[in-house]
Short mmCIF file of C-alpha atoms and ligand atoms in Angstrom, two decimals:
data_model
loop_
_atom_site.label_atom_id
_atom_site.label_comp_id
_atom_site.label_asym_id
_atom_site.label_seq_id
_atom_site.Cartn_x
_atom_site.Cartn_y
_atom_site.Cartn_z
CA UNK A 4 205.41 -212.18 97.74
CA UNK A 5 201.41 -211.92 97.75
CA UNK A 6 200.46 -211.99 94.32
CA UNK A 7 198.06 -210.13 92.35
CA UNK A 8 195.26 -211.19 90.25
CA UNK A 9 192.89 -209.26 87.95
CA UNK A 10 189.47 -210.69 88.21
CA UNK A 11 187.59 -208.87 84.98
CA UNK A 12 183.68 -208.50 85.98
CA UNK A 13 183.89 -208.52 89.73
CA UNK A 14 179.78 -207.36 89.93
CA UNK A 15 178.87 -210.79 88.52
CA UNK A 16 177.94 -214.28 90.03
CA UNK A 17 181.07 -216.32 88.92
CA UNK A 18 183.53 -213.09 88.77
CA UNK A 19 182.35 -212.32 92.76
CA UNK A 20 182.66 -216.05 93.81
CA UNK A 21 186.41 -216.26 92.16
CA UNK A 22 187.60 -212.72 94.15
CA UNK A 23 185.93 -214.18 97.22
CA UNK A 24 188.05 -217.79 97.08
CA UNK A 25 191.52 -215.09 95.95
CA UNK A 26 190.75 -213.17 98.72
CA UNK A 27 190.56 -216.17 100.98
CA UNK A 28 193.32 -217.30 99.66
CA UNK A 29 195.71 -214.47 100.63
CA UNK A 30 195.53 -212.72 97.03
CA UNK A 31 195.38 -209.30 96.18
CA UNK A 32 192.89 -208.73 93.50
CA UNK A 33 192.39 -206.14 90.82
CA UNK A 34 188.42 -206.43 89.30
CA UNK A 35 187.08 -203.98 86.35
CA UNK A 36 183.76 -203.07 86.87
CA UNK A 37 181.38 -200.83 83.93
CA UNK A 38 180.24 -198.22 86.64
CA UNK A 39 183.13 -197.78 89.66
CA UNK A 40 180.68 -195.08 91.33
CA UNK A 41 177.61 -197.46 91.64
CA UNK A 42 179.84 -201.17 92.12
CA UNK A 43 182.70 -200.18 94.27
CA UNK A 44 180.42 -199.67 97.61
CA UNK A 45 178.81 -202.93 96.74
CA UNK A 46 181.88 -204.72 96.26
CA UNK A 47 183.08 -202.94 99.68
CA UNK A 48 180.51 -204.14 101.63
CA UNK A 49 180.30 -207.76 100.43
CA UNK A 50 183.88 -207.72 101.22
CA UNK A 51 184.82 -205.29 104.04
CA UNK A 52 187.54 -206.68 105.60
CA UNK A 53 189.45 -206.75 102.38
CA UNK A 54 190.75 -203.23 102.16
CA UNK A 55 193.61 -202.64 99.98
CA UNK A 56 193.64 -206.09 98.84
CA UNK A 57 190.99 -205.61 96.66
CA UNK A 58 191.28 -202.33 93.82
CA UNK A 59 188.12 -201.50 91.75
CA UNK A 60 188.58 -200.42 88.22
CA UNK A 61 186.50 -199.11 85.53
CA UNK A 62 186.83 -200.51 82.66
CA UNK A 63 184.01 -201.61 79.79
CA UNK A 64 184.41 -204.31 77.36
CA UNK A 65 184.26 -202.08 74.21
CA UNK A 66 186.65 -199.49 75.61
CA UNK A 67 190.55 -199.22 76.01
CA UNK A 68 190.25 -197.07 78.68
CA UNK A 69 191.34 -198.40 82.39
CA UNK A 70 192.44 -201.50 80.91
CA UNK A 71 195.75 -200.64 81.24
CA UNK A 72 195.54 -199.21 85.12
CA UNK A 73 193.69 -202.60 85.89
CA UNK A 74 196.45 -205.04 84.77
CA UNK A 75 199.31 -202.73 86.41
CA UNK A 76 200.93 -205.18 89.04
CA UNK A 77 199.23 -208.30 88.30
CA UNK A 78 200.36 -211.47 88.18
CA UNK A 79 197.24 -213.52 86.32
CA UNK A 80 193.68 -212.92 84.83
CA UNK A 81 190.74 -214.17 85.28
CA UNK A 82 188.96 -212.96 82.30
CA UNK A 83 185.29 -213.59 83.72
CA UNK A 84 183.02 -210.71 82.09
CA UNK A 85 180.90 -211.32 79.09
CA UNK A 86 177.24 -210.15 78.37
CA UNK A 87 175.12 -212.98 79.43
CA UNK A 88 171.56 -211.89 79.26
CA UNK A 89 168.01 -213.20 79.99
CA UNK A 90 166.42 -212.63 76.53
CA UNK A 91 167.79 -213.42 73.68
CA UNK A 92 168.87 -209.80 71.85
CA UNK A 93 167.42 -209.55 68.29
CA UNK A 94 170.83 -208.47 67.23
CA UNK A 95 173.60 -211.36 67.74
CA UNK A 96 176.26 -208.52 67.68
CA UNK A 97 175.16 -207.43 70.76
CA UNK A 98 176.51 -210.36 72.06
CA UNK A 99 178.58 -211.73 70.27
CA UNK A 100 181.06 -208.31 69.29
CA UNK A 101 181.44 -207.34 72.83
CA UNK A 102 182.81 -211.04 73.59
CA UNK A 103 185.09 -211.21 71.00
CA UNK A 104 186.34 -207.99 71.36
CA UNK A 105 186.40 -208.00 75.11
CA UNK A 106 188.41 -211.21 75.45
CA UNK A 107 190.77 -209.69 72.81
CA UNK A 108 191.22 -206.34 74.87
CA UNK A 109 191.66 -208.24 77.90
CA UNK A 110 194.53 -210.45 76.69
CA UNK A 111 196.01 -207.44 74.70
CA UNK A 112 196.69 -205.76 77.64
CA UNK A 113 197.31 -208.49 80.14
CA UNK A 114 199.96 -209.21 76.93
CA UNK A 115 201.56 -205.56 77.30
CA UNK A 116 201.71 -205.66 81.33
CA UNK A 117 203.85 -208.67 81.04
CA UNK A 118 201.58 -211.21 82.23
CA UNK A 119 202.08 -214.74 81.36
CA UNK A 120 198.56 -216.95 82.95
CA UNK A 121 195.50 -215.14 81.35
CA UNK A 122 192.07 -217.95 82.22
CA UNK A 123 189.49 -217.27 80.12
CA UNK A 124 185.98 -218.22 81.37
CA UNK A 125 184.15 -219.94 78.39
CA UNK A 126 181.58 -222.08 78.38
CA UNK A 127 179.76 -225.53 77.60
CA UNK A 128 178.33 -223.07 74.96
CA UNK A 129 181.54 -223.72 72.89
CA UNK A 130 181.21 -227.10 72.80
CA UNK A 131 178.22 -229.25 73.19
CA UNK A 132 175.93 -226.99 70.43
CA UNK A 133 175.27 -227.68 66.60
CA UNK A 134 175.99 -231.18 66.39
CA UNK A 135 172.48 -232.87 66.27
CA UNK A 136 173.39 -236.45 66.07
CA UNK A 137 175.55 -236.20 69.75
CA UNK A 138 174.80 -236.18 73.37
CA UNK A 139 177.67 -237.02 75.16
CA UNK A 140 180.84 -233.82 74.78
CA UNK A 141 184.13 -233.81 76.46
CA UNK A 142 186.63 -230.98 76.30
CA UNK A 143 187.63 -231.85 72.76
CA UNK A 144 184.46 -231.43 71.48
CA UNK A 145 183.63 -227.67 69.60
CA UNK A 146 180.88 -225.83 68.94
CA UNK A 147 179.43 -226.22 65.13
CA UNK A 148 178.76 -222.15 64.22
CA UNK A 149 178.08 -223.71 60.48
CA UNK A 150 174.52 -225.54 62.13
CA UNK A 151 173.67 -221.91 63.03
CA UNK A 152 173.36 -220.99 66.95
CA UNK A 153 171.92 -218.87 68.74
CA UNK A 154 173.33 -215.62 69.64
CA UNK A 155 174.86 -216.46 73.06
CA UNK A 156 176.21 -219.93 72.08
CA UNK A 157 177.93 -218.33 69.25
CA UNK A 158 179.28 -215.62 71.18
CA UNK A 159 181.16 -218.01 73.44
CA UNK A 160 182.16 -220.03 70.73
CA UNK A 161 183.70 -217.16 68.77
CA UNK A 162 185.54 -215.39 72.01
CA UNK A 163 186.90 -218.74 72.79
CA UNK A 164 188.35 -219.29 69.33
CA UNK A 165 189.23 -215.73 68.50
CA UNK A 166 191.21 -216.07 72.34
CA UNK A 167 193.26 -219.52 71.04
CA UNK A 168 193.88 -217.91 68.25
CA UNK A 169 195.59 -214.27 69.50
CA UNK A 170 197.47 -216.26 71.96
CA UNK A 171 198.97 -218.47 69.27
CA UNK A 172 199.60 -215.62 67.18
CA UNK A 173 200.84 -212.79 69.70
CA UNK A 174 201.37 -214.33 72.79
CA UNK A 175 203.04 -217.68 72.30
CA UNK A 176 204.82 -218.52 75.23
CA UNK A 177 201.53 -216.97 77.26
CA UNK A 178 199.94 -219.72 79.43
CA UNK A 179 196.63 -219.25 78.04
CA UNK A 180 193.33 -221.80 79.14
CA UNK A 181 189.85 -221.86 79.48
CA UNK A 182 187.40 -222.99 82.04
CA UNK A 183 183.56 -224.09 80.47
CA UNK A 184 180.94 -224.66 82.78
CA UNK A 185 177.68 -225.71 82.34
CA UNK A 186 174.80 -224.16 83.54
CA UNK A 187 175.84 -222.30 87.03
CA UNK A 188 174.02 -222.44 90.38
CA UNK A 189 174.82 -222.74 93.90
CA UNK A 190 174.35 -219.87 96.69
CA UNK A 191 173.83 -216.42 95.41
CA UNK A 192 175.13 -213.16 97.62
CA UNK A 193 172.28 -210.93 96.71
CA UNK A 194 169.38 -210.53 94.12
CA UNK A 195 171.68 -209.06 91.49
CA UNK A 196 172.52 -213.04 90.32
CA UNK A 197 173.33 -214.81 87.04
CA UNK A 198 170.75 -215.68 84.44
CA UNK A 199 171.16 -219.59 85.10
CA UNK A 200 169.74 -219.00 88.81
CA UNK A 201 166.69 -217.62 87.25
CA UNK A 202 165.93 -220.67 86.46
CA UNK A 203 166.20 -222.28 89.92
CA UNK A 204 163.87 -219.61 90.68
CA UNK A 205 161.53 -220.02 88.45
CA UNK A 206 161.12 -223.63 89.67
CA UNK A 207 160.48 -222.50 93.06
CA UNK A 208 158.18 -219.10 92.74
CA UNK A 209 155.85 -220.83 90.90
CA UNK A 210 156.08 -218.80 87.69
CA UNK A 211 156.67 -222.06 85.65
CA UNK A 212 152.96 -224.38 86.59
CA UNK A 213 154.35 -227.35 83.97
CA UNK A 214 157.36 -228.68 83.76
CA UNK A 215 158.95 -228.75 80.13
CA UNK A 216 160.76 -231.69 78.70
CA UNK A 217 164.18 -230.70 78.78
CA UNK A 218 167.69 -231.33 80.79
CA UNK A 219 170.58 -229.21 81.71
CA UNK A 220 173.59 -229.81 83.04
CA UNK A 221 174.49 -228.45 86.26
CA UNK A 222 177.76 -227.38 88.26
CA UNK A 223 178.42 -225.49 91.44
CA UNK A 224 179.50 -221.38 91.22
CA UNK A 225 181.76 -222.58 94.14
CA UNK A 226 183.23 -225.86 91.60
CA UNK A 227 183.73 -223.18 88.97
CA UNK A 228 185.37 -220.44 91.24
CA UNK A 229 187.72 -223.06 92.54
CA UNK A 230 188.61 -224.34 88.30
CA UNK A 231 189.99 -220.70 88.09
CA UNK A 232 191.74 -220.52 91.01
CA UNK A 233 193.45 -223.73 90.40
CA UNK A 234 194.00 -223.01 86.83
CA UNK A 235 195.63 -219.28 87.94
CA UNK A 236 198.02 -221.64 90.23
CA UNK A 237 199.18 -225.29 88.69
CA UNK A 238 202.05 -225.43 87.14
CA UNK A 239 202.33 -223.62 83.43
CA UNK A 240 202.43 -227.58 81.82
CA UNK A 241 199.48 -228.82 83.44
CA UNK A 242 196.96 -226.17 82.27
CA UNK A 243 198.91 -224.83 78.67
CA UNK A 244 195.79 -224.55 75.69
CA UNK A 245 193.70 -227.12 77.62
CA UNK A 246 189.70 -226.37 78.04
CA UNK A 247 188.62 -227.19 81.85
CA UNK A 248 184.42 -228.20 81.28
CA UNK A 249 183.19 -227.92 84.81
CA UNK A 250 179.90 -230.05 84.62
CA UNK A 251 178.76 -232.37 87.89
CA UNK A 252 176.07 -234.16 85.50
CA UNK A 253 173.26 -234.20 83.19
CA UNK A 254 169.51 -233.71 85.02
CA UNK A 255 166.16 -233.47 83.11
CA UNK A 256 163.63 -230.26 84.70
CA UNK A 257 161.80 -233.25 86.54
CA UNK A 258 164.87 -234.16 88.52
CA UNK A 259 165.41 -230.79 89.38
CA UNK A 260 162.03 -230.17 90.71
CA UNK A 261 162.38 -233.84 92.56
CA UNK A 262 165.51 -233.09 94.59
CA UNK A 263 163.93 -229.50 95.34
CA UNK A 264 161.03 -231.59 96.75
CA UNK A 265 162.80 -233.95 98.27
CA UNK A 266 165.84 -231.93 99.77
CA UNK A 267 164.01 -228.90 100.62
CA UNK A 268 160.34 -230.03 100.76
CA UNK A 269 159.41 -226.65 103.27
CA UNK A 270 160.50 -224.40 100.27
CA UNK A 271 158.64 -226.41 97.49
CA UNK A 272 155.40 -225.43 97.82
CA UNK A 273 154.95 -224.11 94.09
CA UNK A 274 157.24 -226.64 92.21
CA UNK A 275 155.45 -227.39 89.06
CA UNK A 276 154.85 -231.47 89.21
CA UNK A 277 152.77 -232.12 86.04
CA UNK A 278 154.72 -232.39 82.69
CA UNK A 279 154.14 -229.43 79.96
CA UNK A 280 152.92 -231.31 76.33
CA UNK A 281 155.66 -230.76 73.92
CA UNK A 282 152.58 -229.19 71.52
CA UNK A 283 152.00 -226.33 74.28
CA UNK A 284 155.83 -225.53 74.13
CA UNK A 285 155.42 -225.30 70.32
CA UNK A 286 152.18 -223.05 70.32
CA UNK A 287 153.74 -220.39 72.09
CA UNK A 288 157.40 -220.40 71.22
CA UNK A 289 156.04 -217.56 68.42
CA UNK A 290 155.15 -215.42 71.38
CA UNK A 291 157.40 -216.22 74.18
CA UNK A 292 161.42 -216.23 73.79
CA UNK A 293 161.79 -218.82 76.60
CA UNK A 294 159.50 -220.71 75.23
CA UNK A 295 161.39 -220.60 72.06
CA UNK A 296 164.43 -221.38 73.43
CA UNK A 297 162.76 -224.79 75.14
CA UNK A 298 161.39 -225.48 71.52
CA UNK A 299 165.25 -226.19 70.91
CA UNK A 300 165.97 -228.33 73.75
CA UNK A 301 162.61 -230.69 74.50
CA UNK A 302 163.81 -234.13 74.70
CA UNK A 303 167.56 -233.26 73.88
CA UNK A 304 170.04 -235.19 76.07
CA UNK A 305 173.15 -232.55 75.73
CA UNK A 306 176.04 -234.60 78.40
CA UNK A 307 179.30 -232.72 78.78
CA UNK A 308 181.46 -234.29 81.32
CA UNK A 309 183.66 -232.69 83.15
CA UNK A 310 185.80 -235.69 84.41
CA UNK A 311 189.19 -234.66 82.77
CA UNK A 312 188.54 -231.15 84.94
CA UNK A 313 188.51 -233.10 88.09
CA UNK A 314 191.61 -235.26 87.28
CA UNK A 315 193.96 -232.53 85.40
CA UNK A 316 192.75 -230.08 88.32
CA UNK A 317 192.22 -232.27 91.54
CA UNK A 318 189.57 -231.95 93.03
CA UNK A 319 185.93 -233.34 93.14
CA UNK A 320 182.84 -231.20 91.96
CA UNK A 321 179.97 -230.99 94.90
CA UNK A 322 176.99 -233.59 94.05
CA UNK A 323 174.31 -231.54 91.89
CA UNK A 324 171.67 -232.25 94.48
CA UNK A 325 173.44 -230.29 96.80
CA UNK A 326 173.70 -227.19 94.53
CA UNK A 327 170.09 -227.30 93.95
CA UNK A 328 169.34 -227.26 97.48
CA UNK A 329 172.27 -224.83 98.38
CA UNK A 330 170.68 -222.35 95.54
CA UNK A 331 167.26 -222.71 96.71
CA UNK A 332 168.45 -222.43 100.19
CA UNK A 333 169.95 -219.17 99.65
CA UNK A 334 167.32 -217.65 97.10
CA UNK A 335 164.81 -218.16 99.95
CA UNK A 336 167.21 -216.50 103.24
CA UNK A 337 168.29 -213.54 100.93
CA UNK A 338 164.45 -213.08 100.78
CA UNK A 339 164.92 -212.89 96.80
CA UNK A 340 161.75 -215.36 96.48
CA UNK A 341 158.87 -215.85 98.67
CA UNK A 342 157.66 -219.63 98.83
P1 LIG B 465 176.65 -212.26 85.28
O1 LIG B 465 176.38 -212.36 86.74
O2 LIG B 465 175.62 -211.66 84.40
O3 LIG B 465 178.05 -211.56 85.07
C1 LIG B 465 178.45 -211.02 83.84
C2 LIG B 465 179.57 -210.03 84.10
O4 LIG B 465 180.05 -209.52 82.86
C3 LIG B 465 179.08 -208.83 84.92
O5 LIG B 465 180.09 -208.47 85.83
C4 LIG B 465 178.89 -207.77 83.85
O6 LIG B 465 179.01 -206.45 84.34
C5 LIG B 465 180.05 -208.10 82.93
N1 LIG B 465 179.85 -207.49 81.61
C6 LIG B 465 178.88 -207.75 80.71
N2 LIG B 465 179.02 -206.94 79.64
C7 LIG B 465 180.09 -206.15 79.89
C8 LIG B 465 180.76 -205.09 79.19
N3 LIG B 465 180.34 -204.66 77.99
N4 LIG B 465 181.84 -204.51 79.77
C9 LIG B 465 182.30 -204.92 80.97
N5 LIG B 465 181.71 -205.90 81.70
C10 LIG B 465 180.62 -206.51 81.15
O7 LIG B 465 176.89 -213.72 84.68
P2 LIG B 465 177.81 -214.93 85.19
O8 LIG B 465 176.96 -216.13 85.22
O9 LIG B 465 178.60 -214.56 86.38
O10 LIG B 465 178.75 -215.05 83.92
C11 LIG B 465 180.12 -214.75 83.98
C12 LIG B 465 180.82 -215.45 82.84
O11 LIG B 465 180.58 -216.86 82.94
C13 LIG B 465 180.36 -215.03 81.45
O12 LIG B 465 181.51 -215.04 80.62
C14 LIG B 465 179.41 -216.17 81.04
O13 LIG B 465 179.35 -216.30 79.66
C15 LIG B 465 180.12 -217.35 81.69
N6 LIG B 465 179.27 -218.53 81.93
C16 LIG B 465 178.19 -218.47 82.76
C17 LIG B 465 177.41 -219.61 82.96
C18 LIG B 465 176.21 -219.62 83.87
O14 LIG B 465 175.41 -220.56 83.81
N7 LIG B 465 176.05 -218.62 84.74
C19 LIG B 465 177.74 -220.80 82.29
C20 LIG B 465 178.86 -220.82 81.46
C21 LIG B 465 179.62 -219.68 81.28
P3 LIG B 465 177.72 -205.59 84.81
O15 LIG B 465 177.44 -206.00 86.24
O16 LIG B 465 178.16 -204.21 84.68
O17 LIG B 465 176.58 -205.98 83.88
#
């Protein structure tokens, strides 16, 4: 029998990339969207051959209502949707009580429908934060709320935890895990795209002139679609409580802006090539919240490896020089930046 999956957050970049590898893989697939009216013709058309394999439901993170409709007939979740904004909100509820409570509906009622595989998607936010002295995480590391956080890293943190918890409390024999990526990029399907891309972006439109001394870590929206989906099928033993960081490696801004230069020199007119002094960073992280949040990072090595991913999951995450270019690639034939 075909079985059914509820995707939560379909209109987003991860949630659309994980109903397009279920679709392609025969699935059905159930997604909860905030607005049905304005996202079901979008979803339609990214997806037109789907038909009745894929149902739209309405359903918000702070609400009961639909929840119930949307898990009808499923056999897993994929709980994908969480707030994940630009700026950071000068309220850390806003974030962080619509993840908590979200993840909690969502498993409630995955819980009452009878349905045992519930993936959560967390995030390198819940582990590699708030622990000064260490740059190198695994999937064992957590999160330190007590160092204080900001808003978004704490949100994960807590909807992870709060998620462990329930399950261990309500849902016992539930085959509960989570999948963390790093920071996501890789092709986007239209200009509507993820926070993390922005930054790509930014690299290539010119709208950062220095570059800033700070590294991320990067993985593939394709890599982390494909976590899910092989989470939703292994056996229940393999994936049972375990965290699944998806993470290809570490890369300073510089090395981003290289392999854009190198691997797509005809789009890299505008990448910045002088470094940005640390003092400028400092001077206006009072004005500017990105600058603020760089004040954080500059010179911080933050490592998470996602090595026990690839071997509990099997499978091999595409090189990070071939997301970059695959991200700039697309940002540039969607026509989302001019270069
Ligand atoms: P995104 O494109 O902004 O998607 C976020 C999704 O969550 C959207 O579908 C959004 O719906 C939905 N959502 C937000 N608040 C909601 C609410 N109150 N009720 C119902 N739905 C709500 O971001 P993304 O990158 O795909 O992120 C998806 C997940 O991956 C999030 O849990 C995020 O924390 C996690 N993650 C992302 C990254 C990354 O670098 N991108 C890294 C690690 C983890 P609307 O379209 O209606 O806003």
């Amino acid at each position: 029998m075909v079985k059914s999956i509820l995707v939560t957050g379909g209109t987003g970049y991860i949630g659309g990339e994980v109903i397009d590898q279920l679709l392609a893989g025969g699935y059905t697939v159930h997604t909860t969207v905030r607005n049905k009216a304005k996202s079901e013709p979008k979803l339609r058309a990214r997806w037109p051959e789907a038909g009745e394999r894929l149902k739209v439901f309405q359903a918000d993170l702070m609400s009961d209502e639909g929840w119930a409709e949307a898990n009808a007939g499923c056999d897993a979740v994929a709980h994908v949707a969480s707030p994940f904004p630009m700026a950071t909100p000068k309220d850390k509820d806003e974030l962080v009580i619509p993840a908590r409570e979200g993840t909690l509906r969502a498993l409630k009622f995955a819980h009452e429908a009878g349905i045992e595989r519930f993936v959560q998607t967390s995030s390198a936010a819940a582990i590699a934060y708030g622990q000064p002295d260490k740059d190198h995480f695994t999937h064992l590391d957590w999160t330190n709320l007590a160092a204080g956080v900001p808003p978004y890293i704490e949100s994960k943190t807590v909807a992870e935890r709060a998620a462990r918890d329930w399950v261990a409390t309500h849902a016992p024999t539930m085959t509960f895990c989570s999948i963390n990526p790093v920071a996501v990029f890789g092709p986007v399907y239209d200009d509507d795209m993820s926070t993390s891309v922005e930054m790509v972006k930014k690299i290539i439109d010119g709208s950062i002139p220095l570059i800033p001394d700070m590294g991320i870590c990067v993985t593939d929206v394709r890599d982390v679609a494909e976590a899910h989906v092989r989470a939703i099928e292994a056996p229940a033993e393999k994936v049972r409580g375990e965290r699944f960081p998806t993470s290809q490696k570490f890369m300073w801004i510089r090395e981003m802006a290289e392999t854009v230069r190198s691997r797509a020199p005809e789009h890299a007119r505008k990448v910045p090539k002088k470094p940005m002094p640390d003092w400028l960073v400092k001077l206006l992280a009072p004005f500017m919240d990105e600058m603020k949040q760089i004040r954080s990072e500059l010179g911080n090595v933050r490592d998470v490896s996602g090595k026990h991913t690839e071997e509990v999951l099997g499978f091999t995450f595409i090189p990070a020089e071939q997301t970059l270019e695959d991200t700039v690639r697309s940002l540039v034939r969607k026509g989302i930046v001019k270069v």
